[in-house]
Tab-separated table of C-alpha atoms and ligand atoms in Angstrom:
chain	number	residue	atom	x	y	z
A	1	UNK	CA	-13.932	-34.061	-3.612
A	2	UNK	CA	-10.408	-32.972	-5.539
A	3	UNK	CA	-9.012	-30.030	-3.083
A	4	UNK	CA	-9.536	-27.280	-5.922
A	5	UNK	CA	-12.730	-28.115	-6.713
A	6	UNK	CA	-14.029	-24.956	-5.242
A	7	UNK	CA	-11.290	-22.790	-6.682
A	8	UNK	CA	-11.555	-23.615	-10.090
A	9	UNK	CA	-15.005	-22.202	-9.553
A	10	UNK	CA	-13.984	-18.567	-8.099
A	11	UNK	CA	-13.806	-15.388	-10.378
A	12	UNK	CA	-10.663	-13.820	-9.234
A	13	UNK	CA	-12.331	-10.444	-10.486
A	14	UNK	CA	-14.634	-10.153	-8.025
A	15	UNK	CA	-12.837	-10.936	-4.767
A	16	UNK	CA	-13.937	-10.696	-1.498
A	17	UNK	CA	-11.751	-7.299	-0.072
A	18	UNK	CA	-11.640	-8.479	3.137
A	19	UNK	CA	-12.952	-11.706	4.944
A	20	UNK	CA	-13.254	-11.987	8.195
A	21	UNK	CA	-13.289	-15.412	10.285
A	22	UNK	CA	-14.771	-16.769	13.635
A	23	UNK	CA	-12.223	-19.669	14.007
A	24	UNK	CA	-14.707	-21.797	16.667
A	25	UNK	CA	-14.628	-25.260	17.451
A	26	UNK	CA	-11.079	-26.010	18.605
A	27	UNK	CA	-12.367	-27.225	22.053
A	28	UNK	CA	-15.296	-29.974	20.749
A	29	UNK	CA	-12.516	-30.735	17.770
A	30	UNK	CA	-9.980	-31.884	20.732
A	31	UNK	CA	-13.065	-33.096	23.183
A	32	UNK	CA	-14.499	-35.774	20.252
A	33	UNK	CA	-10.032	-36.852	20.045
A	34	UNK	CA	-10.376	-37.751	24.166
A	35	UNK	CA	-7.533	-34.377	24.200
A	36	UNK	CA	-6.776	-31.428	25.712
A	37	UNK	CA	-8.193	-28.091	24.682
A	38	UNK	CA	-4.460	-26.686	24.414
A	39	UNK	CA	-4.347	-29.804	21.794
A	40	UNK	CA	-7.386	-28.309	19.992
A	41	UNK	CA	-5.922	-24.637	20.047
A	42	UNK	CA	-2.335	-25.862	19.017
A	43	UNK	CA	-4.584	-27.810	16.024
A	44	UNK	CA	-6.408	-24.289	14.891
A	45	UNK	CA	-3.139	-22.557	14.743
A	46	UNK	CA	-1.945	-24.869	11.883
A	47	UNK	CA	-5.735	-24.443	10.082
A	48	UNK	CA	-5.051	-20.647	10.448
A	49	UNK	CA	-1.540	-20.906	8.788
A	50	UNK	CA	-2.559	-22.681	5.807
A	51	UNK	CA	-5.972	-20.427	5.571
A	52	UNK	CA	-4.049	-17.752	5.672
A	53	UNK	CA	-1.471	-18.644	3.006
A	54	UNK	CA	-4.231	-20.194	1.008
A	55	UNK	CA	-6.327	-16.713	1.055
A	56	UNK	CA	-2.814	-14.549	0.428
A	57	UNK	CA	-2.078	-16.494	-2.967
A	58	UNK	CA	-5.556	-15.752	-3.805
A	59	UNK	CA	-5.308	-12.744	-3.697
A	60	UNK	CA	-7.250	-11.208	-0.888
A	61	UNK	CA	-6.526	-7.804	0.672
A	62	UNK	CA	-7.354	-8.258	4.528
A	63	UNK	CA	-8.353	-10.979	6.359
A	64	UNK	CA	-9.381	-10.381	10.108
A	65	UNK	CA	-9.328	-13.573	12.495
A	66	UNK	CA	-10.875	-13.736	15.592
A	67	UNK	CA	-8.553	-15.374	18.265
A	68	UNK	CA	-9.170	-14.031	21.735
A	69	UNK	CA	-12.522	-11.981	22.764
A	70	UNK	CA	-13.278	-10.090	25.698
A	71	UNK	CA	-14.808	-12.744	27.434
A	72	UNK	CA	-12.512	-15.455	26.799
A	73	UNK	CA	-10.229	-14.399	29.850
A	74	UNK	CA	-13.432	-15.733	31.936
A	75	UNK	CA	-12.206	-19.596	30.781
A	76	UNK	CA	-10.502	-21.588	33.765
A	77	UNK	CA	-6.877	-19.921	34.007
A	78	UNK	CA	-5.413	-23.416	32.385
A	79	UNK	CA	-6.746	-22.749	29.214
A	80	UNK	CA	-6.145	-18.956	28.891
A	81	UNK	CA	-2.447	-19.590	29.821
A	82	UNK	CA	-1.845	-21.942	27.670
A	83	UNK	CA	-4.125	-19.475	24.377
A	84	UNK	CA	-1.476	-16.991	25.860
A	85	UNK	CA	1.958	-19.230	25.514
A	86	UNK	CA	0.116	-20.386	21.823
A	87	UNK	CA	0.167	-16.774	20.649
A	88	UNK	CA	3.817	-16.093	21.942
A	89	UNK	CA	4.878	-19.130	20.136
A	90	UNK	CA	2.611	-17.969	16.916
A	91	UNK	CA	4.333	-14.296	17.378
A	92	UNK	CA	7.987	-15.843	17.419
A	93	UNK	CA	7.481	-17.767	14.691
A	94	UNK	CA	5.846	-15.361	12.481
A	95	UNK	CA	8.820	-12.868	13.641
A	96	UNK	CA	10.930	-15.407	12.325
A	97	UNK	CA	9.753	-16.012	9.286
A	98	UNK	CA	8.682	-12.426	8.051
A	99	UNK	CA	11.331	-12.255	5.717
A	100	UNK	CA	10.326	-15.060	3.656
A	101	UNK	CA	6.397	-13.888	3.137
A	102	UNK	CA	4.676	-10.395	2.206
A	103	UNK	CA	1.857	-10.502	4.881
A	104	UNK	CA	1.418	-7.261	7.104
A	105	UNK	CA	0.339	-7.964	10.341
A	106	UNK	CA	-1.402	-5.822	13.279
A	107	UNK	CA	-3.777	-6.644	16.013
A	108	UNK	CA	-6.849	-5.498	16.582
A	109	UNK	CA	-8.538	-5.110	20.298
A	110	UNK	CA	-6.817	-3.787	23.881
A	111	UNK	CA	-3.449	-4.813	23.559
A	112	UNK	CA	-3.070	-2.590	26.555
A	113	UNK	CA	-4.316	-6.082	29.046
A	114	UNK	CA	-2.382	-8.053	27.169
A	115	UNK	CA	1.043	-9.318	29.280
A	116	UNK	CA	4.061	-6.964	28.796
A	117	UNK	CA	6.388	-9.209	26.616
A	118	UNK	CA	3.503	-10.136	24.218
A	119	UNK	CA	3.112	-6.442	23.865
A	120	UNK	CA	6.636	-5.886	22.984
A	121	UNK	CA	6.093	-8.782	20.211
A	122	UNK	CA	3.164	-7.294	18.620
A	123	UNK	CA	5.208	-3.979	18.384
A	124	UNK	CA	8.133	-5.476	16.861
A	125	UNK	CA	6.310	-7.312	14.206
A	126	UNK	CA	3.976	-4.958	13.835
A	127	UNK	CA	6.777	-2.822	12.581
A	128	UNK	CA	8.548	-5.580	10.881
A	129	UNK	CA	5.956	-6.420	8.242
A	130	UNK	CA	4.738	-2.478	7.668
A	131	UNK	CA	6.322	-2.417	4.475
A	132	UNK	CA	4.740	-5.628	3.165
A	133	UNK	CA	2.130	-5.551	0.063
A	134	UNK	CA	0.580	-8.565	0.587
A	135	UNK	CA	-2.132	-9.816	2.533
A	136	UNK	CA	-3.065	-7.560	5.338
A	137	UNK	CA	-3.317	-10.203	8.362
A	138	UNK	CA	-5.594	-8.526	11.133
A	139	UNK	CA	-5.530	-10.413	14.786
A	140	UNK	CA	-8.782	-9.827	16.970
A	141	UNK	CA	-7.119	-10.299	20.228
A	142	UNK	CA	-8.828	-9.497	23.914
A	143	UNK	CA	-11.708	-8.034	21.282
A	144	UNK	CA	-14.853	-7.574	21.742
A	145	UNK	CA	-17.075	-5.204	19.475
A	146	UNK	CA	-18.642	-3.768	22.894
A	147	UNK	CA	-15.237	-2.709	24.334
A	148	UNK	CA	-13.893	-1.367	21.105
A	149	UNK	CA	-17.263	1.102	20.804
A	150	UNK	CA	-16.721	2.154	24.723
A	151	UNK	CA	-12.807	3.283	23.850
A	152	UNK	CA	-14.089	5.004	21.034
A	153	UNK	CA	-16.455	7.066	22.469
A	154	UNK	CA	-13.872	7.537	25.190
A	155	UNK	CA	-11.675	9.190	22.429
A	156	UNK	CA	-13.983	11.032	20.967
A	157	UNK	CA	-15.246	12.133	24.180
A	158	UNK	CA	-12.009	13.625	24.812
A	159	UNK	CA	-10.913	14.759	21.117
A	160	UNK	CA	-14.239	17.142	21.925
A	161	UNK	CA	-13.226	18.221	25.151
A	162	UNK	CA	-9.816	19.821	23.364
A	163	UNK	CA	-11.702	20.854	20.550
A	164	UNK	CA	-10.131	18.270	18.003
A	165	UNK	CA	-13.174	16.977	17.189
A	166	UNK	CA	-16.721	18.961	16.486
A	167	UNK	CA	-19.537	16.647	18.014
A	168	UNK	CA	-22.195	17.932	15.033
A	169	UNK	CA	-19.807	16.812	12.120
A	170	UNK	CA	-20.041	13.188	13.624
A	171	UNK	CA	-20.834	10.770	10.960
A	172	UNK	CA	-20.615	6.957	9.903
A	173	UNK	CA	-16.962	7.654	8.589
A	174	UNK	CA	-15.748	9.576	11.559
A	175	UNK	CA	-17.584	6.461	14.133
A	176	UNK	CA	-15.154	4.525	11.642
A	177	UNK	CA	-11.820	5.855	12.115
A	178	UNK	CA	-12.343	5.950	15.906
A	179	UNK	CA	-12.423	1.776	16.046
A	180	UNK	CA	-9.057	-0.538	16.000
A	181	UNK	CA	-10.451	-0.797	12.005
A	182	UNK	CA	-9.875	3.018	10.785
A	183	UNK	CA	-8.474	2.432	7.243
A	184	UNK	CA	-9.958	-1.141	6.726
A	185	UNK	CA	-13.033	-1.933	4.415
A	186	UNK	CA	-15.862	-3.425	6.093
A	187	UNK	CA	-15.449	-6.929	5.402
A	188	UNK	CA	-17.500	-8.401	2.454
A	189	UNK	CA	-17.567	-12.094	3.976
A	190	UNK	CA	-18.296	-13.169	7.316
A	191	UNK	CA	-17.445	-16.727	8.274
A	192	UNK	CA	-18.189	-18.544	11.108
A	193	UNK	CA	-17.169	-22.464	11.617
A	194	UNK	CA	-18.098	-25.063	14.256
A	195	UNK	CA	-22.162	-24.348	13.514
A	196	UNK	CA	-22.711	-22.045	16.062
A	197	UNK	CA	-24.900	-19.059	14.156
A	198	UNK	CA	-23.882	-15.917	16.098
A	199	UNK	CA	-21.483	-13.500	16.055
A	200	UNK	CA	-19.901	-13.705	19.716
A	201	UNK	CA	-19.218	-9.466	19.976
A	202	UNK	CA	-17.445	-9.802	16.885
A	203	UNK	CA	-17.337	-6.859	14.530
A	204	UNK	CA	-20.786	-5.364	15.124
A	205	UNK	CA	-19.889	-1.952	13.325
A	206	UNK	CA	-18.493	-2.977	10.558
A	207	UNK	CA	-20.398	-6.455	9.619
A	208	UNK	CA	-23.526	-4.031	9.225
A	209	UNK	CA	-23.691	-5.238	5.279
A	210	UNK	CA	-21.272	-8.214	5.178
A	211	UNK	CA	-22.371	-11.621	3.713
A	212	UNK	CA	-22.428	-14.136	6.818
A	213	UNK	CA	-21.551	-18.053	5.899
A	214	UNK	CA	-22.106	-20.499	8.670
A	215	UNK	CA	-20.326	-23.688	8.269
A	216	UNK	CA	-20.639	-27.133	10.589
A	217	UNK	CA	-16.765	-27.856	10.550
A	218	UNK	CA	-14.730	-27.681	13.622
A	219	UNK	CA	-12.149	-25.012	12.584
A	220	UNK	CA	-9.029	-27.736	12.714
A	221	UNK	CA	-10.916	-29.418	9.899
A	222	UNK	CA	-10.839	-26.180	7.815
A	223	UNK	CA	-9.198	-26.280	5.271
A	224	UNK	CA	-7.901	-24.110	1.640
A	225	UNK	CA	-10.762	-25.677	-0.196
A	226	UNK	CA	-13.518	-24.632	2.709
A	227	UNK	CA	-12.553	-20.544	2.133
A	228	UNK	CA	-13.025	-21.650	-1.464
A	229	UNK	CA	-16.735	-22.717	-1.171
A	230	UNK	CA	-17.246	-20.213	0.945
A	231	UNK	CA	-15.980	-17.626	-1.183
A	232	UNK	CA	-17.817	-19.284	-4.204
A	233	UNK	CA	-21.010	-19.104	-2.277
A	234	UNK	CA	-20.151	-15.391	-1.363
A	235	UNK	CA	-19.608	-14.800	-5.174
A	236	UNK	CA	-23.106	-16.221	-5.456
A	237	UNK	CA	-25.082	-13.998	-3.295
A	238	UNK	CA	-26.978	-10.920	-4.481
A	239	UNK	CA	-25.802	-8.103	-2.219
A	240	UNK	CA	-28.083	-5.173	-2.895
A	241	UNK	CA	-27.602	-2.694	0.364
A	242	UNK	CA	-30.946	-1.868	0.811
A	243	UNK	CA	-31.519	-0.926	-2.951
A	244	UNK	CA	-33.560	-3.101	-5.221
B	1	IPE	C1	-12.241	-21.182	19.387
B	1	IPE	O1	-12.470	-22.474	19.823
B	1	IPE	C2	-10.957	-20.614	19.933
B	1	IPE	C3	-11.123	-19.605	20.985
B	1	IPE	C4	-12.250	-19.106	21.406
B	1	IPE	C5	-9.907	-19.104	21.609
B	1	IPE	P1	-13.187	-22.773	21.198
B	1	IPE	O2	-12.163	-22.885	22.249
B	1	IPE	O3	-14.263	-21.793	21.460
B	1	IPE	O4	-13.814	-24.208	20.902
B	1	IPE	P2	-15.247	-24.736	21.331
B	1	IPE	O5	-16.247	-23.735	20.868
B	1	IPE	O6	-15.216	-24.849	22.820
B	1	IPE	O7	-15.392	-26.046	20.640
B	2	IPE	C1	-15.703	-16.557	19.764
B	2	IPE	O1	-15.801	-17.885	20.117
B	2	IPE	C2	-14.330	-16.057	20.069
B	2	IPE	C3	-13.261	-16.634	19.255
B	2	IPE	C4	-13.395	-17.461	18.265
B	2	IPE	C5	-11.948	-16.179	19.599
B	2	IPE	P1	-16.389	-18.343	21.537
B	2	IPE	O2	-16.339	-19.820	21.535
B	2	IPE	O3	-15.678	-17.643	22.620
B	2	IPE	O4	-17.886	-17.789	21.477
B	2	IPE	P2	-19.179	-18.329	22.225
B	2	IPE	O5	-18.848	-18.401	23.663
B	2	IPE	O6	-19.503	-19.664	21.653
B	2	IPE	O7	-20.233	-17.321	21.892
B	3	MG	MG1	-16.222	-21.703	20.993
């Protein structure tokens, strides 16, 4: 099938806002090659880039990728390392070539465990790309929907404490500005690739309505005219939030 197919077939109009991804698979993508993991990950950076550019000439507002949960620092130290050096590497480059694309970056999760100097990148370019007005790139890294609830209620423990925050006006919107996502929609399309059909800690707030799309490829394989489909299919769905 002709790598538009799927595009051809989208009605720009009615966009997904925001689409959030479970990149899976890299592993079983390198395992079925005889390679290393790190081979796998290094493979599902490059899917990432061109999803991402793919979705940004689209036209889509935000698009949050999952690339480092909670629980992923309990893999053999090999593999985190090496996720680690990936994501310096990713940083640099996107750094370095800021000034030739309009995507705004930030990262989403604890940044706080994170090691010092990958800190320091995420500030920089965090601050680099603020101005941008295109695609709003959002990084889920050492995230986990569990641990973003707990420093929430941490915060808004303490914004009652010194009387910042009054506990009875607590509603859905105030839960929202207290997680790494204040100021971004909920997303409208969930999807998930490798076949597993679960969501990992992933977004459990704000997924409370999205669309979820489960897809068998390894997330190397992804590819411009798999967000396509998927987007299609979205576009194809009858979203009625509990109404009739
Ligand atoms: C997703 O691929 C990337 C990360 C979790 C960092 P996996 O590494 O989970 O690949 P599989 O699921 O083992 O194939
Ligand atoms: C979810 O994938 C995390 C990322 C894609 C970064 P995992 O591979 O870690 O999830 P499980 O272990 O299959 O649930
Ligand atoms: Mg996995």
């Amino acid at each position: 099938m002709d790598g538009s197919y799927y595009k051809q077939m989208i009605d720009l109009d009615r966009l997904p806002k925001h689409i959030a991804i479970i990149m899976d698979g890299n592993g079983r993508w390198a395992k079925s090659r005889k390679k290393s993991r790190t081979y796998g990950h290094k493979a599902g950076s490059k899917a990432l880039e061109k999803v991402l550019n793919a979705a940004d000439a689209l036209g889509i507002s935000h698009l949050t990728v999952y690339a480092f949960s909670t629980e992923n620092w309990q893999r053999p130290k090999d593999e985190v390392d090496s996720l680690m050096n990936l994501l310096r590497n990713y940083l640099k480059k996107y750094l370095r070539d800021s000034d030739k694309n309009n995507i705004k970056i930030d990262i989403l999760g604890d940044k706080t465990k994170l090691d010092n100097d990958i800190q320091e990148q995420i500030r920089e370019l965090e601050i680099k790309t603020s101005g941008k007005s295109g695609l709003n790139l959002h990084i889920a890294l050492n995230y986990g929907s569990r641990d973003e609830m707990i420093r929430a209620v941490r915060k808004m423990g303490q914004d009652i404490l010194e009387s910042k925050l009054n506990a009875d006006s607590i509603d859905q919107d105030t839960i929202s500005m207290y997680l790494d996502t204040k100021n971004i929609p909920d997303p409208d399309l969930l999807i998930r690739t490798s076949g597993e059909q679960r969501l990992s800690n992933f977004l459990l707030w704000q997924i409370a309505y999205s669309e979820l799309y489960f897809c068998d490829k390894l997330w190397p394989d992804f590819d411009d005219n798999d967000l396509y489909k998927a987007i299609y299919e979205f576009q194809n769905r009858n979203r009625r939030f509990g109404l009739i």
